[in-house]
Coordinates of N, CA and C in Angstrom, one line a residue:
Chain A
X511 N 0.8 -1.6 24.0 CA 1.0 -1.0 22.6 C -0.2 0.0 22.3
X512 N 0.2 1.0 21.5 CA -0.9 1.9 21.2 C -1.9 1.3 20.2
X513 N -3.1 1.5 20.4 CA -4.2 1.0 19.5 C -5.1 2.2 19.2
X514 N -5.7 2.1 18.0 CA -6.7 3.1 17.5 C -7.9 2.3 17.0
X515 N -9.1 2.7 17.5 CA -10.3 2.1 17.2 C -11.3 3.0 16.5
X516 N -11.8 2.6 15.4 CA -12.9 3.4 14.7 C -14.0 2.4 14.6
X517 N -15.1 2.7 15.3 CA -16.2 1.7 15.5 C -17.2 1.8 14.4
X518 N -17.1 2.8 13.5 CA -18.1 3.0 12.4 C -17.5 2.7 11.1
X519 N -17.7 1.5 10.6 CA -17.2 1.1 9.3 C -17.6 2.0 8.1
X520 N -18.9 2.4 8.2 CA -19.5 3.3 7.2 C -20.4 4.3 7.8
X521 N -20.4 5.5 7.1 CA -21.3 6.6 7.5 C -21.8 7.2 6.2
X522 N -22.9 7.8 6.2 CA -23.4 8.6 5.1 C -24.1 9.9 5.6
X523 N -24.0 10.9 4.7 CA -24.6 12.2 5.1 C -25.0 12.9 3.8
X524 N -26.1 13.7 4.0 CA -26.5 14.4 2.8 C -25.7 15.7 2.7
X525 N -25.5 16.1 1.4 CA -24.7 17.3 1.1 C -25.2 18.5 2.0
X526 N -24.3 19.3 2.5 CA -24.6 20.5 3.3 C -24.9 20.2 4.8
X527 N -25.1 18.9 5.1 CA -25.3 18.5 6.5 C -24.0 18.3 7.2
X528 N -24.1 18.0 8.6 CA -23.0 17.8 9.4 C -22.9 16.4 9.8
X529 N -21.7 15.9 9.9 CA -21.5 14.5 10.3 C -20.3 14.4 11.2
X530 N -20.3 13.4 12.2 CA -19.3 13.2 13.1 C -18.7 11.8 13.0
X531 N -17.4 11.7 12.9 CA -16.8 10.4 12.9 C -16.1 10.1 14.2
X532 N -16.2 8.9 14.7 CA -15.7 8.6 16.0 C -14.3 7.9 16.0
X533 N -13.5 8.1 17.0 CA -12.3 7.5 17.1 C -11.9 7.4 18.6
X534 N -11.5 6.2 19.1 CA -10.9 6.1 20.4 C -9.5 5.5 20.3
X535 N -8.7 5.7 21.3 CA -7.3 5.2 21.2 C -6.9 4.8 22.6
X536 N -5.8 4.0 22.7 CA -5.3 3.6 23.9 C -3.8 3.8 24.0
X537 N -3.3 4.5 25.0 CA -1.9 4.8 25.1 C -1.6 5.0 26.6
X538 N -0.4 4.8 27.0 CA 0.1 5.1 28.3 C 0.9 6.4 28.3
X539 N 1.1 6.9 27.2 CA 1.9 8.2 27.0 C 1.0 9.4 27.4
X540 N 1.7 10.5 27.7 CA 1.0 11.7 28.1 C 1.1 12.7 27.0
X541 N 2.2 12.6 26.2 CA 2.4 13.6 25.1 C 2.4 12.8 23.8
X542 N 1.5 13.2 22.9 CA 1.3 12.5 21.6 C 0.5 13.4 20.6
X543 N 0.4 12.9 19.4 CA -0.3 13.6 18.4 C -1.4 12.7 17.9
X544 N -2.5 13.3 17.5 CA -3.6 12.6 16.8 C -3.9 13.3 15.5
X545 N -4.2 12.4 14.5 CA -4.5 12.9 13.2 C -5.7 12.3 12.6
X546 N -6.3 13.0 11.7 CA -7.3 12.5 10.8 C -6.8 12.6 9.4
X547 N -6.7 11.5 8.7 CA -6.3 11.4 7.3 C -7.5 11.0 6.4
X548 N -7.5 11.5 5.2 CA -8.6 11.2 4.3 C -8.0 10.5 3.1
X549 N -8.6 9.4 2.7 CA -8.1 8.6 1.5 C -9.3 8.5 0.5
X550 N -9.3 9.3 -0.5 CA -10.3 9.2 -1.6 C -10.1 8.0 -2.5
X551 N -10.9 7.7 -3.4 CA -10.7 6.6 -4.3 C -9.3 6.5 -5.0
X552 N -8.7 7.7 -5.1 CA -7.4 7.7 -5.7 C -6.3 7.0 -4.8
X553 N -6.7 6.8 -3.6 CA -5.8 6.1 -2.6 C -4.8 7.0 -2.0
X554 N -4.7 8.3 -2.4 CA -3.7 9.2 -1.9 C -4.2 9.6 -0.5
X555 N -3.3 9.4 0.5 CA -3.6 9.7 1.9 C -3.3 11.2 2.1
X556 N -4.4 11.9 2.5 CA -4.3 13.3 2.7 C -4.6 13.7 4.1
X557 N -3.7 14.6 4.7 CA -3.9 15.0 6.0 C -5.1 16.0 6.1
X558 N -6.0 15.7 7.0 CA -7.2 16.6 7.2 C -7.0 17.5 8.4
X559 N -6.5 17.0 9.5 CA -6.4 17.8 10.7 C -5.5 17.1 11.7
X560 N -4.8 17.9 12.6 CA -3.9 17.3 13.6 C -4.2 18.0 14.9
X561 N -4.0 17.2 16.0 CA -4.2 17.7 17.3 C -3.0 17.3 18.2
X562 N -2.5 18.3 18.9 CA -1.4 18.0 19.9 C -2.0 17.7 21.2
X563 N -1.7 16.6 21.9 CA -2.4 16.2 23.1 C -2.2 17.2 24.2
X564 N -1.1 18.0 24.3 CA -0.9 18.9 25.4 C -1.7 20.2 25.2
X565 N -2.3 20.4 24.0 CA -3.1 21.6 23.8 C -4.6 21.2 24.1
X566 N -5.2 22.0 25.0 CA -6.6 21.7 25.4 C -7.6 22.2 24.3
X567 N -7.2 23.2 23.5 CA -8.0 23.7 22.5 C -8.2 22.7 21.3
X568 N -9.4 22.5 20.9 CA -9.7 21.6 19.8 C -9.2 22.2 18.5
X569 N -8.6 21.4 17.7 CA -8.1 21.9 16.4 C -9.3 22.2 15.4
X570 N -9.1 23.1 14.5 CA -10.1 23.5 13.5 C -9.4 23.8 12.2
X571 N -9.9 23.3 11.1 CA -9.4 23.6 9.8 C -10.6 23.8 8.9
X572 N -11.0 25.0 8.7 CA -12.2 25.3 7.8 C -13.4 24.6 8.3
X573 N -13.9 23.6 7.5 CA -15.1 22.9 7.8 C -14.9 21.7 8.7
X574 N -13.6 21.5 9.0 CA -13.3 20.3 9.8 C -12.9 20.7 11.2
X575 N -13.4 20.0 12.2 CA -13.0 20.3 13.6 C -13.0 19.0 14.4
X576 N -12.3 19.0 15.5 CA -12.2 17.8 16.3 C -12.8 18.1 17.7
X577 N -13.2 17.0 18.3 CA -13.6 17.0 19.7 C -12.6 16.1 20.4
X578 N -11.6 16.7 21.1 CA -10.6 15.9 21.7 C -10.9 15.8 23.2
X579 N -11.1 14.6 23.7 CA -11.4 14.3 25.1 C -10.2 13.4 25.6
X580 N -9.2 14.1 26.2 CA -8.0 13.3 26.5 C -8.3 12.3 27.6
X581 N -9.0 12.6 28.6 CA -9.3 11.7 29.7 C -10.0 10.5 29.2
X582 N -10.9 10.7 28.3 CA -11.7 9.6 27.7 C -11.0 8.9 26.5
X583 N -9.9 9.5 26.1 CA -9.1 9.0 25.0 C -10.0 8.9 23.7
X584 N -10.6 10.0 23.5 CA -11.6 10.1 22.4 C -11.2 11.2 21.5
X585 N -11.3 11.0 20.2 CA -10.9 12.0 19.2 C -11.8 12.0 18.0
X586 N -12.9 12.7 18.0 CA -13.9 12.6 16.9 C -13.7 13.8 15.9
X587 N -14.1 13.5 14.7 CA -14.0 14.5 13.6 C -15.4 14.9 13.2
X588 N -15.6 16.3 13.2 CA -16.8 16.8 12.7 C -16.6 17.5 11.4
X589 N -17.4 17.1 10.4 CA -17.4 17.8 9.1 C -18.7 18.6 9.0
X590 N -18.5 19.9 8.8 CA -19.7 20.7 8.6 C -19.9 21.0 7.2
X591 N -21.1 21.3 6.8 CA -21.4 21.7 5.4 C -20.8 20.7 4.4
X592 N -21.1 19.4 4.6 CA -20.5 18.3 3.9 C -20.6 18.6 2.4
X593 N -19.6 18.2 1.6 CA -19.5 18.4 0.2 C -19.3 17.0 -0.5
X594 N -19.7 16.9 -1.7 CA -19.6 15.6 -2.4 C -18.1 15.2 -2.4
X595 N -17.2 16.1 -2.5 CA -15.8 15.8 -2.5 C -15.3 15.3 -1.2
X596 N -16.1 15.3 -0.2 CA -15.7 14.8 1.1 C -15.8 13.2 1.1
X597 N -16.5 12.7 0.1 CA -16.6 11.2 0.1 C -15.2 10.6 0.0
X598 N -14.9 9.7 1.0 CA -13.6 9.1 1.1 C -13.6 8.2 2.3
X599 N -12.5 7.5 2.4 CA -12.2 6.7 3.7 C -11.5 7.6 4.6
X600 N -11.9 7.7 5.8 CA -11.3 8.5 6.8 C -10.6 7.7 7.9
X601 N -9.3 8.0 8.1 CA -8.5 7.2 9.1 C -8.1 8.1 10.2
X602 N -8.3 7.6 11.4 CA -7.8 8.2 12.6 C -6.4 7.6 12.9
X603 N -5.4 8.4 13.3 CA -4.1 7.9 13.5 C -3.5 8.6 14.7
X604 N -2.6 7.9 15.4 CA -1.9 8.3 16.6 C -0.4 8.2 16.4
X605 N 0.4 9.2 17.0 CA 1.8 9.1 17.0 C 2.3 9.6 18.3
X606 N 3.3 8.9 18.8 CA 4.0 9.4 20.1 C 4.7 10.7 19.8
X607 N 4.8 11.5 20.8 CA 5.6 12.7 20.7 C 6.9 12.4 21.5
X608 N 7.9 13.2 21.2 CA 9.1 13.0 22.0 C 10.2 12.4 21.1
X609 N 9.8 11.3 20.5 CA 10.7 10.7 19.5 C 10.9 11.6 18.4
X610 N 12.1 11.7 17.8 CA 12.3 12.6 16.7 C 11.7 12.0 15.4
X611 N 11.2 10.8 15.5 CA 10.8 10.2 14.2 C 9.3 9.8 14.3
X612 N 8.9 9.1 15.3 CA 7.6 8.7 15.4 C 7.1 7.6 14.4
X613 N 6.1 7.0 14.7 CA 5.4 6.1 13.8 C 3.9 6.3 14.0
X614 N 3.2 6.1 12.9 CA 1.7 6.2 13.0 C 1.0 4.9 13.2
X615 N 0.1 4.9 14.1 CA -0.8 3.8 14.3 C -2.2 4.2 13.8
X616 N -2.7 3.4 12.9 CA -4.0 3.7 12.2 C -5.1 2.9 12.7
X617 N -6.3 3.5 12.7 CA -7.6 2.7 12.8 C -7.9 2.0 11.5
X618 N -9.0 1.3 11.5 CA -9.4 0.5 10.3 C -10.1 1.4 9.3
X619 N -10.5 2.6 9.7 CA -11.1 3.5 8.8 C -12.6 3.6 8.9
X620 N -13.2 4.7 8.4 CA -14.6 4.9 8.3 C -14.9 5.4 6.9
X621 N -15.7 4.6 6.1 CA -16.0 5.1 4.8 C -17.2 6.1 4.8
X622 N -16.9 7.3 4.4 CA -17.9 8.3 4.4 C -18.4 8.6 3.0
X623 N -19.7 8.5 2.9 CA -20.4 8.8 1.6 C -21.2 10.1 1.7
X624 N -21.0 11.1 0.9 CA -21.8 12.3 0.9 C -22.7 12.2 -0.3
X625 N -24.0 12.2 -0.1 CA -25.0 12.1 -1.2 C -25.7 13.4 -1.5
X626 N -26.1 13.6 -2.7 CA -26.7 14.9 -3.1 C -28.1 15.1 -2.4
Chain B
X1437 N 6.4 23.1 -5.1 CA 7.3 22.1 -4.7 C 6.7 20.7 -4.8
X1438 N 7.4 19.7 -5.2 CA 6.9 18.3 -5.4 C 6.6 17.8 -4.0
X1439 N 5.6 16.9 -3.9 CA 5.3 16.2 -2.7 C 6.1 14.9 -2.7
X1440 N 5.7 13.9 -1.9 CA 6.4 12.6 -1.9 C 6.0 11.9 -3.2
X1441 N 7.0 11.4 -3.8 CA 6.8 10.6 -5.1 C 7.2 9.2 -4.9
X1442 N 6.5 8.3 -5.5 CA 6.7 6.8 -5.4 C 6.7 6.2 -6.8
X1443 N 7.5 5.2 -7.0 CA 7.5 4.5 -8.3 C 7.8 3.0 -8.0
X1444 N 7.2 2.1 -8.9 CA 6.2 2.4 -9.9 C 4.9 2.7 -9.3
X1445 N 3.9 3.0 -10.1 CA 2.5 3.2 -9.6 C 1.9 1.9 -9.4
X1446 N 2.0 1.0 -10.3 CA 1.5 -0.4 -10.2 C 2.5 -1.4 -10.6
X1447 N 2.4 -2.6 -10.0 CA 3.4 -3.6 -10.2 C 2.7 -5.0 -10.1
X1448 N 2.9 -5.9 -11.0 CA 2.4 -7.2 -10.9 C 3.6 -8.2 -10.9
X1449 N 3.6 -9.1 -9.9 CA 4.6 -10.1 -9.7 C 4.0 -11.4 -9.5
X1450 N 4.8 -12.4 -9.6 CA 4.4 -13.8 -9.2 C 5.0 -14.2 -8.0
X1451 N 4.4 -15.2 -7.3 CA 4.9 -15.7 -6.1 C 6.4 -16.1 -6.2
X1452 N 7.2 -15.8 -5.2 CA 8.6 -16.2 -5.1 C 9.5 -15.1 -5.7
X1453 N 8.9 -14.2 -6.5 CA 9.8 -13.2 -7.1 C 10.2 -12.1 -6.0
X1454 N 11.0 -11.2 -6.5 CA 11.5 -10.1 -5.6 C 11.0 -8.8 -6.2
X1455 N 10.8 -7.8 -5.3 CA 10.3 -6.5 -5.8 C 11.0 -5.4 -5.1
X1456 N 11.2 -4.3 -5.8 CA 11.8 -3.1 -5.2 C 10.9 -1.9 -5.5
X1457 N 10.6 -1.2 -4.4 CA 9.7 0.0 -4.5 C 10.6 1.2 -4.1
X1458 N 10.3 2.3 -4.8 CA 11.1 3.5 -4.5 C 10.3 4.7 -4.1
X1459 N 10.9 5.5 -3.3 CA 10.3 6.7 -2.7 C 11.2 7.8 -2.7
X1460 N 10.8 9.0 -3.1 CA 11.5 10.2 -2.9 C 10.8 11.2 -2.0
X1461 N 11.4 11.6 -0.9 CA 10.7 12.4 0.1 C 10.5 13.9 -0.4
X1462 N 9.7 14.6 0.3 CA 9.6 16.0 0.1 C 11.0 16.7 0.4
X1463 N 11.4 17.6 -0.5 CA 12.7 18.3 -0.3 C 12.9 18.8 1.1
X1464 N 14.0 18.4 1.7 CA 14.3 18.9 3.0 C 13.9 17.9 4.1
X1465 N 13.0 16.9 3.8 CA 12.6 15.9 4.7 C 13.7 14.8 4.8
X1466 N 14.1 14.5 6.0 CA 15.1 13.5 6.2 C 14.6 12.1 6.7
X1467 N 13.4 12.1 7.1 CA 12.8 10.9 7.7 C 11.8 10.3 6.7
X1468 N 11.9 9.0 6.4 CA 11.0 8.3 5.5 C 10.5 7.0 6.2
X1469 N 9.2 6.8 6.1 CA 8.5 5.7 6.7 C 7.8 4.9 5.6
X1470 N 7.7 3.6 5.7 CA 7.0 2.7 4.8 C 5.8 2.1 5.5
X1471 N 4.7 2.0 4.8 CA 3.5 1.4 5.4 C 2.9 0.4 4.3
X1472 N 2.3 -0.6 4.8 CA 1.5 -1.6 4.0 C 0.1 -1.4 4.3
X1473 N -0.7 -1.3 3.2 CA -2.2 -1.1 3.4 C -2.9 -2.2 2.6
X1474 N -3.4 -3.2 3.3 CA -4.1 -4.3 2.7 C -5.6 -3.8 2.5
X1475 N -6.2 -4.2 1.4 CA -7.5 -3.7 1.1 C -8.5 -3.8 2.2
X1476 N -9.1 -2.7 2.6 CA -10.1 -2.8 3.6 C -9.6 -2.5 5.0
X1477 N -8.3 -2.2 5.1 CA -7.7 -2.0 6.4 C -6.9 -0.7 6.4
X1478 N -6.5 -0.3 7.6 CA -5.7 0.9 7.8 C -4.2 0.5 7.5
X1479 N -3.4 1.5 7.2 CA -2.0 1.2 6.9 C -1.3 0.6 8.1
X1480 N -0.4 -0.3 7.9 CA 0.5 -0.9 8.9 C 1.9 -0.5 8.7
X1481 N 2.5 -0.1 9.8 CA 3.9 0.4 9.8 C 4.9 -0.7 9.5
X1482 N 5.8 -0.5 8.5 CA 6.8 -1.5 8.2 C 8.2 -1.0 8.7
X1483 N 8.6 0.2 8.2 CA 10.0 0.7 8.5 C 10.0 2.2 8.7
X1484 N 11.0 2.6 9.4 CA 11.2 4.1 9.5 C 12.7 4.3 9.4
X1485 N 13.1 5.2 8.5 CA 14.5 5.5 8.3 C 14.8 7.0 8.6
X1486 N 15.9 7.3 9.2 CA 16.3 8.7 9.4 C 17.8 8.8 9.3
X1487 N 18.3 9.7 8.5 CA 19.7 9.8 8.3 C 20.4 8.5 7.9
X1488 N 19.7 7.8 7.0 CA 20.2 6.6 6.4 C 20.3 5.4 7.3
X1489 N 19.7 5.5 8.5 CA 19.7 4.4 9.5 C 18.3 4.0 9.8
X1490 N 18.1 2.7 10.0 CA 16.8 2.2 10.4 C 16.6 2.6 11.8
X1491 N 15.4 3.2 12.1 CA 15.1 3.7 13.4 C 13.8 3.1 14.0
X1492 N 13.2 2.3 13.2 CA 12.0 1.6 13.7 C 11.6 0.5 12.7
X1493 N 11.0 -0.6 13.2 CA 10.6 -1.7 12.4 C 9.3 -2.2 12.9
X1494 N 8.3 -2.5 12.1 CA 7.1 -3.1 12.5 C 7.1 -4.6 12.5
X1495 N 6.0 -5.2 12.7 CA 6.0 -6.7 12.8 C 5.9 -7.3 11.4
X1496 N 6.9 -7.2 10.7 CA 7.0 -7.8 9.3 C 8.2 -8.8 9.3
X1497 N 8.1 -9.8 8.4 CA 9.2 -10.8 8.4 C 10.4 -10.2 7.7
X1498 N 11.5 -11.0 7.9 CA 12.8 -10.6 7.3 C 12.8 -10.5 5.8
X1499 N 11.8 -11.0 5.2 CA 11.7 -10.8 3.7 C 11.6 -9.4 3.3
X1500 N 11.2 -8.6 4.2 CA 11.1 -7.1 4.0 C 12.3 -6.4 4.5
X1501 N 12.9 -5.6 3.6 CA 14.1 -4.8 4.0 C 14.0 -3.5 3.3
X1502 N 14.7 -2.5 3.8 CA 14.7 -1.2 3.2 C 16.1 -0.5 3.4
X1503 N 16.2 0.5 2.7 CA 17.4 1.4 2.9 C 17.1 2.8 2.5
X1504 N 18.0 3.7 3.0 CA 17.8 5.1 2.7 C 19.1 5.6 2.1
X1505 N 19.1 6.4 1.1 CA 20.3 6.9 0.4 C 20.7 8.2 0.9
X1506 N 21.9 8.7 0.5 CA 22.4 10.0 1.0 C 21.5 11.1 0.6
X1507 N 20.7 11.0 -0.5 CA 19.8 12.1 -0.9 C 18.4 11.9 -0.2
X1508 N 18.3 11.0 0.8 CA 17.2 10.7 1.6 C 16.1 9.9 0.9
X1509 N 16.3 9.6 -0.4 CA 15.3 8.7 -1.0 C 15.4 7.3 -0.4
X1510 N 14.4 6.5 -0.6 CA 14.4 5.2 0.0 C 13.9 4.1 -0.9
X1511 N 14.4 2.9 -0.6 CA 13.9 1.7 -1.3 C 13.3 0.7 -0.3
X1512 N 12.2 0.1 -0.7 CA 11.7 -1.0 0.1 C 11.8 -2.3 -0.8
X1513 N 12.4 -3.3 -0.2 CA 12.6 -4.6 -0.9 C 11.8 -5.7 -0.3
X1514 N 11.2 -6.5 -1.1 CA 10.5 -7.6 -0.6 C 10.9 -8.9 -1.4
X1515 N 11.4 -9.9 -0.6 CA 11.9 -11.1 -1.3 C 10.8 -12.2 -1.1
X1516 N 11.0 -13.2 -2.0 CA 10.1 -14.4 -1.9 C 8.7 -14.0 -1.7
X1517 N 8.1 -13.3 -2.7 CA 6.8 -12.7 -2.6 C 5.7 -13.8 -2.3
X1518 N 4.8 -13.5 -1.5 CA 3.6 -14.3 -1.2 C 2.4 -13.6 -1.7
X1519 N 1.3 -14.4 -1.8 CA 0.0 -13.8 -2.3 C -0.4 -12.7 -1.3
X1520 N -0.2 -12.9 0.0 CA -0.6 -12.0 1.0 C 0.2 -10.7 1.0
X1521 N 1.2 -10.6 0.2 CA 2.0 -9.3 0.1 C 1.3 -8.3 -0.8
X1522 N 0.2 -8.8 -1.5 CA -0.6 -7.9 -2.4 C -1.2 -6.8 -1.5
X1523 N -0.9 -5.6 -1.9 CA -1.3 -4.4 -1.0 C -0.9 -3.1 -1.7
X1524 N -1.3 -2.1 -1.1 CA -0.8 -0.7 -1.5 C 0.3 -0.4 -0.5
X1525 N 1.4 0.0 -1.0 CA 2.6 0.3 -0.2 C 2.8 1.8 -0.2
X1526 N 2.7 2.4 0.9 CA 2.7 3.8 1.1 C 4.1 4.3 1.7
X1527 N 4.6 5.4 1.2 CA 5.8 6.0 1.7 C 5.4 7.3 2.3
X1528 N 5.9 7.7 3.4 CA 5.6 9.0 4.0 C 6.9 9.6 4.4
X1529 N 7.0 11.0 4.3 CA 8.2 11.7 4.7 C 7.8 12.7 5.8
X1530 N 8.8 13.0 6.5 CA 8.6 13.9 7.7 C 9.8 14.8 7.9
X1531 N 9.5 16.0 8.2 CA 10.6 17.0 8.5 C 11.1 16.7 9.9
X1532 N 12.3 16.8 10.2 CA 12.8 16.6 11.6 C 13.6 17.9 11.8
X1533 N 13.3 18.6 12.9 CA 13.9 19.9 13.2 C 13.1 21.0 12.6
X1534 N 13.7 22.0 12.0 CA 12.9 23.1 11.5 C 12.2 22.7 10.2
X1535 N 10.9 22.8 10.2 CA 10.2 22.5 9.0 C 10.0 23.7 8.1
X1536 N 9.7 23.4 6.8 CA 9.4 24.6 6.0 C 8.1 25.2 6.4
X1537 N 7.9 26.5 6.0 CA 6.7 27.2 6.4 C 5.5 26.4 5.9
X1538 N 4.6 26.2 6.8 CA 3.3 25.5 6.4 C 3.4 24.0 6.6
X1539 N 4.5 23.5 6.9 CA 4.6 22.0 7.1 C 5.1 21.7 8.5
X1540 N 4.3 21.0 9.2 CA 4.6 20.6 10.6 C 5.8 19.6 10.6
X1541 N 6.6 19.6 11.6 CA 7.7 18.7 11.7 C 7.2 17.4 12.4
X1542 N 5.9 17.4 12.9 CA 5.4 16.2 13.5 C 4.3 15.5 12.7
X1543 N 4.3 15.8 11.4 CA 3.3 15.3 10.5 C 4.0 14.5 9.4
X1544 N 3.4 13.3 9.1 CA 3.9 12.6 8.0 C 3.1 12.9 6.8
X1545 N 3.7 13.1 5.7 CA 3.1 13.4 4.4 C 3.3 12.2 3.5
X1546 N 2.2 11.8 2.9 CA 2.2 10.5 2.1 C 2.3 10.7 0.6
X1547 N 3.0 9.7 0.0 CA 3.0 9.6 -1.4 C 1.7 9.0 -2.0
X1548 N 1.6 8.8 -3.3 CA 0.4 8.2 -3.9 C 0.4 6.7 -3.8
X1549 N 1.5 6.1 -3.4 CA 1.5 4.7 -3.2 C 1.9 3.9 -4.4
X1550 N 2.3 2.6 -4.1 CA 2.6 1.6 -5.2 C 1.6 0.5 -4.9
X1551 N 0.8 0.1 -5.9 CA -0.1 -1.0 -5.8 C 0.6 -2.2 -6.3
X1552 N 0.9 -3.2 -5.4 CA 1.5 -4.4 -5.7 C 0.5 -5.6 -5.8
X1553 N 0.5 -6.3 -6.9 CA -0.3 -7.5 -7.0 C 0.6 -8.7 -7.2
X1554 N 0.4 -9.7 -6.4 CA 1.2 -10.9 -6.4 C 0.2 -12.0 -6.9
X1555 N 0.6 -12.6 -8.0 CA -0.2 -13.7 -8.6 C 0.3 -15.1 -8.3

């Protein structure tokens, strides 16, 4: 079964600094998707960034980028120029590709706090 | 355009009661999934529906059931509530096939959730 592990329960960073959140996963599949979702105190789950496993190029969305290491089954999220609004719980998630529907497997989350 | 909507926002029930949670997907999305998020943990998959048929089920007891309607909205039903059913219930929709501009067909978009408290 697919599993997702986030080994950092909590992280903190000063405003304008850079922080990296770690995620590893386990799968026997070759084609799949990886996601980072953000869940602020409002509890709304918001997509941050997605990566398709067959693409070697790391995904980037403005201040957010990933370091995808397929052989190592590692998928870390780098947040540059951290802002107070980035304070949230961050979840790493995995989904098989190929199925028309898919299901998400989530890690336990990393609580990120950005302080002034 | 509206995102995924869920109702009610909050709900308080007592043990043994029944509850129905509702979800309306993003317009044009035909796949709906339900997740349970217990405090301090990541969401756990409960059900997936596509074209009104169940296409996937997580490791949840038969007290949990769901259905999808012709307009692709969905209901999650939980019978004989237990204290451990207290959680945030999230609904997510996904486009299958051609997605609208700016929306990936391989990404699930979440609603705001329903917070269920069982006393």
